[in-house]
Coordinates of C-alpha atoms in Angstrom, one line a residue:
M4 CA 0.1 -0.4 0.2
A5 CA 2.9 2.4 1.1
E6 CA 4.4 1.3 -2.2
E7 CA 1.6 2.3 -4.4
K8 CA 1.0 5.9 -2.9
L9 CA 4.6 6.4 -2.9
K10 CA 4.6 5.7 -7.0
T11 CA 1.1 7.9 -7.2
L12 CA 3.2 10.9 -5.5
K13 CA 6.1 10.0 -8.1
K14 CA 4.0 10.8 -10.8
D15 CA 2.7 14.2 -9.4
S16 CA 6.0 15.3 -8.8
A17 CA 9.6 15.8 -10.3
V18 CA 11.3 13.1 -8.0
K19 CA 12.9 10.2 -10.0
D20 CA 13.6 6.7 -9.1
L21 CA 16.8 5.5 -9.7
T22 CA 16.9 2.1 -8.9
E23 CA 15.3 1.0 -12.1
G24 CA 16.9 1.5 -15.7
E25 CA 20.7 1.4 -17.3
P26 CA 22.9 2.8 -14.5
A27 CA 25.1 4.8 -16.8
K28 CA 22.3 6.8 -18.9
L29 CA 20.8 7.6 -15.2
I30 CA 23.9 8.6 -13.8
F31 CA 25.0 10.9 -17.0
F32 CA 21.4 12.5 -17.0
F33 CA 21.5 13.1 -13.2
T34 CA 24.8 14.8 -13.0
L35 CA 24.5 17.0 -16.3
P36 CA 21.8 19.5 -14.3
L37 CA 24.3 19.0 -11.5
I38 CA 27.2 19.9 -13.4
A39 CA 25.3 23.2 -14.3
G40 CA 23.9 23.7 -10.5
N41 CA 27.5 23.3 -9.1
I42 CA 29.0 25.5 -11.6
F43 CA 26.5 28.3 -10.8
Q44 CA 27.4 27.6 -7.1
Q45 CA 31.0 28.4 -8.0
L46 CA 30.0 31.5 -10.2
Y47 CA 29.5 33.1 -6.7
G48 CA 32.5 33.8 -5.7
L49 CA 33.9 33.9 -9.7
V50 CA 31.3 36.8 -10.1
D51 CA 32.4 38.5 -6.7
T52 CA 36.1 38.4 -7.9
L53 CA 35.6 39.7 -11.2
I54 CA 33.7 42.7 -10.7
V55 CA 35.8 43.5 -7.5
G56 CA 39.1 42.8 -9.4
R57 CA 37.9 44.7 -12.5
F58 CA 36.3 48.2 -10.4
L59 CA 37.8 48.1 -7.4
G60 CA 41.6 47.3 -8.0
V61 CA 44.1 44.5 -7.3
N62 CA 44.0 45.2 -3.2
A63 CA 40.3 44.6 -3.2
L64 CA 40.6 41.3 -5.7
A65 CA 43.3 40.2 -2.9
A66 CA 41.1 41.1 0.0
V67 CA 37.9 39.1 -1.5
G68 CA 40.3 36.3 -2.3
C69 CA 42.3 35.6 0.5
T70 CA 39.0 35.1 2.1
G71 CA 38.5 31.9 0.0
A72 CA 39.8 29.5 2.9
L73 CA 37.9 30.8 5.3
M74 CA 34.4 30.6 3.1
F75 CA 35.5 27.2 2.4
L76 CA 36.1 26.4 6.2
V77 CA 32.1 27.1 6.9
L78 CA 30.5 26.9 3.9
G79 CA 32.6 23.7 2.8
F80 CA 31.1 22.2 6.4
V81 CA 27.5 23.4 5.2
M82 CA 27.5 21.5 1.8
G83 CA 29.0 18.9 3.5
L84 CA 26.3 18.7 6.0
T85 CA 23.3 19.1 4.0
S86 CA 24.6 16.5 1.6
G87 CA 24.9 14.0 4.2
L88 CA 21.7 14.6 5.8
S89 CA 20.1 14.0 2.7
I90 CA 21.7 10.6 2.5
Y91 CA 19.3 9.3 4.6
T92 CA 16.6 10.9 2.7
G93 CA 17.3 9.1 -0.3
Q94 CA 18.0 5.9 1.4
R95 CA 14.3 6.0 2.7
F96 CA 13.0 7.0 -0.7
G97 CA 15.0 3.8 -2.2
A98 CA 12.8 1.6 0.5
K99 CA 10.0 3.4 -0.3
D100 CA 9.0 4.6 2.8
E101 CA 6.9 7.6 2.5
D102 CA 6.9 8.2 6.7
G103 CA 10.5 7.9 6.6
I104 CA 11.1 10.6 4.2
K105 CA 8.7 13.2 5.7
K106 CA 10.7 12.7 9.0
S107 CA 13.7 13.1 7.4
V108 CA 12.9 16.6 6.0
A109 CA 12.2 17.7 9.8
A110 CA 15.6 16.1 11.2
C111 CA 17.3 17.7 8.5
T112 CA 15.8 21.0 8.9
I113 CA 16.7 20.5 12.5
I114 CA 19.9 19.8 12.8
S115 CA 21.0 22.4 10.0
I116 CA 19.6 25.6 11.7
F117 CA 20.7 24.1 15.1
C118 CA 24.9 24.1 13.4
T119 CA 23.6 27.4 11.6
I120 CA 23.5 29.4 14.5
I121 CA 26.6 27.9 16.1
L122 CA 28.4 28.4 12.8
T123 CA 27.4 32.1 12.8
I124 CA 28.3 32.9 15.9
L125 CA 31.7 31.4 15.6
G126 CA 32.2 32.9 12.2
V127 CA 31.3 36.5 12.9
T128 CA 33.5 36.1 16.4
F129 CA 36.7 35.1 15.2
C130 CA 36.9 35.7 11.9
R131 CA 39.1 38.5 12.0
D132 CA 41.0 36.6 14.6
M133 CA 41.6 34.1 11.9
L134 CA 42.6 36.5 9.1
I135 CA 45.6 37.8 11.3
F136 CA 46.5 34.1 11.8
M137 CA 46.5 33.5 8.3
D138 CA 49.0 36.7 8.4
T139 CA 46.7 39.0 5.9
P140 CA 48.8 41.9 4.6
P141 CA 47.8 45.0 6.5
E142 CA 46.8 46.8 3.4
I143 CA 43.8 44.4 2.5
I144 CA 43.1 43.0 5.9
D145 CA 40.1 45.5 6.7
G146 CA 38.2 44.5 3.4
A147 CA 39.0 40.9 4.1
H148 CA 37.3 41.1 7.5
S149 CA 34.2 43.5 6.6
F150 CA 33.5 40.8 3.4
I151 CA 33.8 37.5 5.2
S152 CA 32.1 38.9 8.5
I153 CA 28.8 39.8 5.8
I154 CA 29.0 36.2 4.5
Y155 CA 29.0 34.6 7.6
G156 CA 26.2 36.8 9.2
G157 CA 24.3 36.0 6.2
L158 CA 24.9 31.9 6.8
I159 CA 21.7 31.2 7.2
G160 CA 20.7 31.4 3.6
F161 CA 23.0 29.7 2.3
V162 CA 22.3 26.6 4.7
M163 CA 18.8 26.6 3.9
I164 CA 19.0 26.8 0.2
Q165 CA 21.8 24.1 0.2
M166 CA 19.5 22.1 2.4
Q167 CA 16.5 22.5 0.1
S168 CA 18.1 21.4 -3.0
N169 CA 19.7 18.6 -1.5
L170 CA 16.5 17.1 -0.1
I171 CA 15.1 17.7 -3.8
R172 CA 18.2 15.7 -5.1
A173 CA 18.0 12.6 -2.7
L174 CA 14.5 12.3 -4.4
G175 CA 16.4 11.7 -8.1
D176 CA 15.3 15.4 -9.5
S177 CA 18.7 17.2 -10.4
K178 CA 17.0 19.7 -12.6
M179 CA 15.5 22.1 -10.6
P180 CA 17.9 22.8 -7.8
T181 CA 20.1 23.7 -10.7
V182 CA 17.5 26.1 -12.0
F183 CA 17.0 27.7 -8.5
Q184 CA 21.2 28.2 -8.6
A185 CA 20.8 29.7 -12.2
L186 CA 18.0 32.1 -10.6
T187 CA 19.9 33.1 -7.7
L188 CA 23.3 33.9 -9.3
S189 CA 21.2 36.0 -12.2
I190 CA 19.8 37.8 -9.5
N191 CA 23.6 38.7 -7.7
I192 CA 24.9 39.3 -11.3
L193 CA 22.2 42.2 -11.3
L194 CA 22.7 43.3 -7.6
E195 CA 26.2 43.0 -7.2
P196 CA 27.4 46.1 -9.7
I197 CA 24.3 48.2 -8.6
A198 CA 25.8 47.8 -5.0
I199 CA 29.3 48.1 -6.0
I200 CA 29.3 50.6 -8.9
V201 CA 25.8 52.6 -8.2
L202 CA 25.4 52.5 -4.5
D203 CA 29.2 52.7 -3.9
G204 CA 28.9 49.9 -1.6
G205 CA 32.5 48.7 -2.1
I206 CA 33.5 45.4 -0.8
P207 CA 31.1 45.1 1.6
G208 CA 28.1 45.7 -0.9
A209 CA 29.4 42.5 -3.1
A210 CA 29.0 40.5 0.2
L211 CA 25.8 42.3 0.9
A212 CA 24.2 41.9 -2.7
T213 CA 25.1 38.0 -2.2
I214 CA 23.1 37.7 0.7
V215 CA 20.3 39.0 -0.4
S216 CA 20.2 37.0 -3.8
L217 CA 20.5 33.9 -1.5
I218 CA 17.3 34.9 0.6
I219 CA 15.4 35.3 -2.8
G220 CA 16.3 32.1 -3.8
N221 CA 15.3 30.3 -0.6
I222 CA 11.6 31.6 -1.1
I223 CA 11.6 30.4 -4.9
C224 CA 12.6 27.5 -3.8
F225 CA 10.7 26.9 -0.7
I226 CA 7.4 27.9 -2.8
Y227 CA 8.4 25.2 -5.6
I228 CA 8.6 22.7 -3.0
K229 CA 5.3 23.5 -1.3
K230 CA 3.8 23.2 -5.2
K231 CA 4.9 20.4 -6.6
I232 CA 6.7 18.3 -3.8
P233 CA 4.2 17.0 -1.6
I234 CA 6.1 14.1 -0.4
L235 CA 8.3 16.6 1.4
H236 CA 5.5 18.7 2.8
T237 CA 5.8 17.5 6.9
R238 CA 3.2 16.7 9.9
R239 CA 3.1 18.0 12.9
E240 CA 4.0 14.6 13.8
D241 CA 7.0 14.4 12.1
W242 CA 8.7 17.1 14.1
T243 CA 8.6 15.0 17.5
F244 CA 11.8 15.0 18.9
D245 CA 13.1 11.1 17.7
K246 CA 16.6 10.6 19.0
K247 CA 16.8 7.6 16.7
I248 CA 16.0 9.3 13.8
L249 CA 18.4 12.5 14.3
W250 CA 21.2 10.2 15.4
E251 CA 20.7 8.5 12.0
H252 CA 20.9 11.8 9.9
A253 CA 23.8 13.1 12.4
K254 CA 26.0 10.2 12.2
I255 CA 26.3 11.0 8.5
G256 CA 25.9 14.8 8.0
L257 CA 28.3 15.9 10.5
P258 CA 31.2 13.6 9.6
M259 CA 31.3 15.0 6.1
G260 CA 30.5 18.3 7.1
F261 CA 33.5 18.3 9.3
Q262 CA 35.5 16.4 6.4
S263 CA 34.9 19.5 4.7
S264 CA 36.2 21.6 7.4
I265 CA 39.1 19.7 8.3
I266 CA 40.3 20.0 4.8
A267 CA 39.5 23.7 4.9
I268 CA 41.6 24.1 8.0
G269 CA 44.5 22.8 5.7
A270 CA 43.6 25.5 3.1
V271 CA 43.6 28.3 5.8
V272 CA 47.0 27.5 6.8
L273 CA 48.3 27.1 3.2
Q274 CA 46.7 30.7 2.6
G275 CA 48.6 31.7 5.5
A276 CA 52.0 30.5 3.6
L277 CA 50.9 32.2 0.6
N278 CA 50.0 35.5 2.0
S279 CA 53.6 35.0 2.9
L280 CA 54.4 35.6 -0.5
G281 CA 52.8 39.3 -1.1
P282 CA 49.5 41.0 -2.5
I283 CA 50.6 39.7 -6.4
A284 CA 50.7 35.8 -5.7
I285 CA 47.2 36.2 -3.6
A286 CA 45.7 37.7 -6.3
A287 CA 47.0 35.3 -9.1
T288 CA 45.7 32.3 -6.7
S289 CA 42.6 33.9 -5.8
A290 CA 41.5 34.4 -9.2
A291 CA 43.0 30.8 -10.9
M292 CA 41.4 28.8 -7.8
R293 CA 38.2 30.5 -8.8
V294 CA 38.3 29.2 -12.3
D295 CA 39.5 25.8 -11.1
G296 CA 36.9 25.6 -8.8
I297 CA 34.4 25.6 -11.8
A298 CA 37.0 23.1 -13.8
V299 CA 36.4 20.6 -10.8
M300 CA 32.9 20.9 -10.6
P301 CA 31.6 18.0 -13.2
M302 CA 34.2 16.3 -11.3
M303 CA 32.4 16.7 -8.2
S304 CA 29.3 16.6 -9.7
F305 CA 29.7 13.0 -10.8
G306 CA 30.4 12.2 -7.1
V307 CA 27.2 13.8 -5.8
A308 CA 25.3 12.0 -8.6
I309 CA 26.8 8.4 -7.6
A310 CA 25.8 9.0 -3.8
A311 CA 22.1 9.6 -4.6
Y312 CA 22.4 6.8 -7.2
T313 CA 24.0 4.8 -4.1
A314 CA 22.0 6.0 -1.6
Q315 CA 18.6 4.8 -3.1
N316 CA 19.7 1.6 -4.5
Y317 CA 21.6 0.6 -1.1
G318 CA 17.7 1.2 0.5
A319 CA 16.6 -0.7 -2.2
Q320 CA 19.1 -3.6 -1.2
K321 CA 20.2 -3.8 -5.4
F322 CA 23.6 -3.9 -4.6
S323 CA 25.0 -5.1 -8.0
R324 CA 23.6 -2.2 -9.2
I325 CA 25.9 0.0 -7.0
S326 CA 29.0 -1.7 -8.4
E327 CA 27.8 -1.5 -12.4
G328 CA 27.4 2.4 -11.6
V329 CA 30.2 3.0 -9.6
K330 CA 32.3 1.5 -13.1
K331 CA 30.6 3.6 -15.6
C332 CA 30.7 6.6 -13.1
I333 CA 34.8 6.2 -13.1
W334 CA 35.1 5.9 -17.0
M335 CA 32.9 9.4 -17.5
S336 CA 34.6 11.3 -14.6
C337 CA 37.9 10.3 -15.5
S338 CA 37.4 11.3 -19.3
F339 CA 36.1 14.7 -18.4
S340 CA 39.4 15.4 -16.4
I341 CA 41.5 14.7 -19.2
F342 CA 39.9 16.8 -21.4
I343 CA 39.1 19.5 -19.0
A344 CA 42.9 19.6 -17.9
V345 CA 44.0 20.4 -21.6
M346 CA 41.5 23.1 -21.8
M347 CA 42.7 24.8 -18.5
I348 CA 46.6 24.4 -19.7
L349 CA 45.9 25.8 -23.4
F350 CA 43.7 28.9 -22.2
G351 CA 45.2 29.3 -19.0
P352 CA 46.7 32.8 -19.8
N353 CA 43.5 34.1 -21.9
I354 CA 41.2 33.3 -18.7
M355 CA 43.5 34.6 -15.7
R356 CA 43.4 38.2 -18.6
L357 CA 39.6 38.0 -17.8
F358 CA 40.2 39.0 -14.0
V359 CA 43.3 41.4 -14.1
G360 CA 43.4 42.9 -17.8
E361 CA 46.8 43.2 -20.0
G362 CA 49.9 44.5 -17.8
Q363 CA 49.4 42.1 -15.1
E364 CA 52.0 39.1 -16.5
Q365 CA 53.1 37.9 -13.1
I366 CA 50.0 37.3 -11.9
I367 CA 49.1 35.6 -15.6
D368 CA 52.7 33.6 -15.4
Y369 CA 51.4 32.3 -11.4
G370 CA 47.9 31.4 -12.5
Q371 CA 49.3 29.4 -15.2
Q372 CA 51.4 27.3 -13.3
F373 CA 48.5 26.6 -10.7
F374 CA 46.5 25.8 -14.3
I375 CA 48.9 23.4 -15.4
I376 CA 50.2 21.5 -11.7
N377 CA 46.3 21.0 -10.8
G378 CA 45.4 20.1 -13.9
A379 CA 47.7 17.5 -14.7
C380 CA 46.5 15.7 -11.5
Y381 CA 42.7 16.8 -12.3
W382 CA 42.0 12.5 -12.8
I383 CA 43.0 11.9 -9.1
L384 CA 40.7 14.2 -8.0
S385 CA 38.0 12.4 -10.1
L386 CA 38.7 9.0 -8.4
L387 CA 38.5 10.8 -4.9
F388 CA 35.2 12.1 -5.6
I389 CA 33.6 8.9 -6.9
F390 CA 35.0 6.6 -3.8
R391 CA 34.2 9.1 -1.1
F392 CA 30.5 10.1 -2.3
T393 CA 30.2 6.1 -2.8
L394 CA 31.1 5.2 0.5
Q395 CA 28.8 7.9 2.3
G396 CA 25.9 6.9 0.1
L397 CA 26.5 3.8 1.8
G398 CA 26.0 5.4 5.2
Q399 CA 30.0 5.3 5.9
S400 CA 31.5 8.0 7.8
F401 CA 34.7 7.1 9.6
V402 CA 36.9 6.2 6.1
P403 CA 35.7 9.7 4.4
T404 CA 36.5 11.6 7.4
I405 CA 40.1 9.8 7.7
A406 CA 40.6 10.9 3.8
G407 CA 39.6 14.4 5.4
V408 CA 42.5 14.3 7.7
M409 CA 45.2 12.9 4.8
E410 CA 44.1 16.0 3.1
L411 CA 44.8 18.5 5.9
L412 CA 48.3 16.9 6.6
M413 CA 49.2 16.8 3.2
R414 CA 48.0 20.8 3.0
V415 CA 50.2 21.3 5.9
A416 CA 53.1 19.9 5.1
A417 CA 52.9 21.9 1.6
A418 CA 52.4 24.6 3.3
V419 CA 55.2 24.1 6.0
F420 CA 58.0 22.7 3.9
L421 CA 57.0 23.2 0.0
V422 CA 56.4 27.3 0.1
D423 CA 59.5 27.9 1.9
A424 CA 61.6 25.6 -0.6
L425 CA 60.0 26.4 -3.7
G426 CA 57.7 29.7 -3.4
Y427 CA 54.9 29.8 -5.6
V428 CA 55.2 26.4 -6.8
G429 CA 55.2 24.9 -3.7
A430 CA 51.9 26.2 -2.9
C431 CA 50.5 24.8 -6.4
L432 CA 51.5 21.4 -5.1
A433 CA 49.4 21.4 -2.2
S434 CA 46.3 20.3 -3.6
P435 CA 47.4 17.6 -5.9
L436 CA 49.0 16.2 -2.7
A437 CA 46.4 16.4 -0.6
W438 CA 43.9 14.6 -3.1
L439 CA 46.5 11.8 -3.5
G440 CA 46.6 11.6 -0.1
A441 CA 42.7 11.1 0.3
C442 CA 42.8 9.1 -2.5
I443 CA 44.4 6.2 -1.0
P444 CA 42.5 5.3 1.9
L445 CA 39.3 6.2 0.1
S446 CA 39.8 3.5 -2.6
I447 CA 40.8 0.4 -0.5
A448 CA 37.6 1.0 1.6
F449 CA 35.9 1.1 -1.2
F450 CA 37.0 -2.5 -2.5
L451 CA 36.9 -3.5 0.3
T452 CA 33.3 -2.7 1.2
R453 CA 32.3 -3.9 -2.4
N454 CA 33.8 -7.3 -1.5
H455 CA 32.0 -7.5 1.2
L456 CA 28.6 -6.1 0.2
R457 CA 29.4 -9.1 -2.6
K458 CA 29.8 -11.9 -0.1
S459 CA 27.2 -10.8 2.6
H460 CA 24.4 -10.4 -0.1
A461 CA 25.1 -12.2 -2.8
Q462 CA 21.8 -13.2 -4.0
N463 CA 21.6 -9.2 -4.9
Y464 CA 24.0 -9.3 -6.8

């Protein structure tokens, strides 16, 4: 009876069952909107960097750019948390458990709001201390502080749109979250030049425009869920404090959030080492990392897709489909990683000139070094995403957390030893080394888990 009711709901909404059909096709078409959506997500930072760099100068570009690690520290936690919380939702959907889905929505909301309050207080209170710890140059620290403190103050907007989008994706719909992100970005692109140029808001104006656009995006997303996805509508009884359900969510969501924060701590330490190289190196890295962030989004999108695919099939106990899906996903993602690396290396200088214009050859040369070193190792990152998200889709958090610690250690090692010895090249090597360090335990854990599932559930293989 419950299954029949769920089938009816699926006909009335945009949800997608990933437990039926050809895995490669399902994953590919689920990933396409994710790629667009994740690129839109990265474009927020890119728009800030482009507009600030063009209209407010190199120091303003460096000020906004040097907050990247601090943004990743908190926003990365939020993305990992909300993605992890929705894993349980996807598993309940795969198991055709409508009541479980509704209780999951309530649990996701409660945990997300609780974490937001804590993160906002800590972020606003200590962001300047963190900038000082990172040896942010005096000429840019005030601008950096004004930008990041406003972003942290409006964190609730980012949290809620991430949570709503991930709940929709858990039900197999990757298209509408992309639409919401596109609309939100469009609003941001419209508001930011007005705030900076017309209203003379400077760096704080750029941050405020981002927050306002997120608030509007949340409203649009909420209205869509209210009208189109009844299975995500909660009832009064769903909000009953249930320790077991909250724990089931927290044990996946919190470690996934902490993984990102652990990685970000390494980025903060590395940023401190990078800051010692001066504003030119900071500006070059800021611009290059914005482009790099967009370039790696398709690989991350394949990872998010395999997590949703794995969660639903795990809930449905279709374990052979998980193994087949992972193989197809590796082939697609690694192929793309090679293609995008070639494009980045060939067109790197032209891309860098979009940020700084002509006459900034040292910044352009630094950016090209970054593209060459990172691009050559994108295939490692591709495997890292697939193994990590597959394990998370299965509800595992321990090994992905260990992998996050490995990334932290490798980035700290690069900051402490390689930047001093090799200068800017040492800073560029930090990410590839971190990817390699994380990929080793993840790959081992994936193959061990696959073999365990094969032996324990032979009838489903």
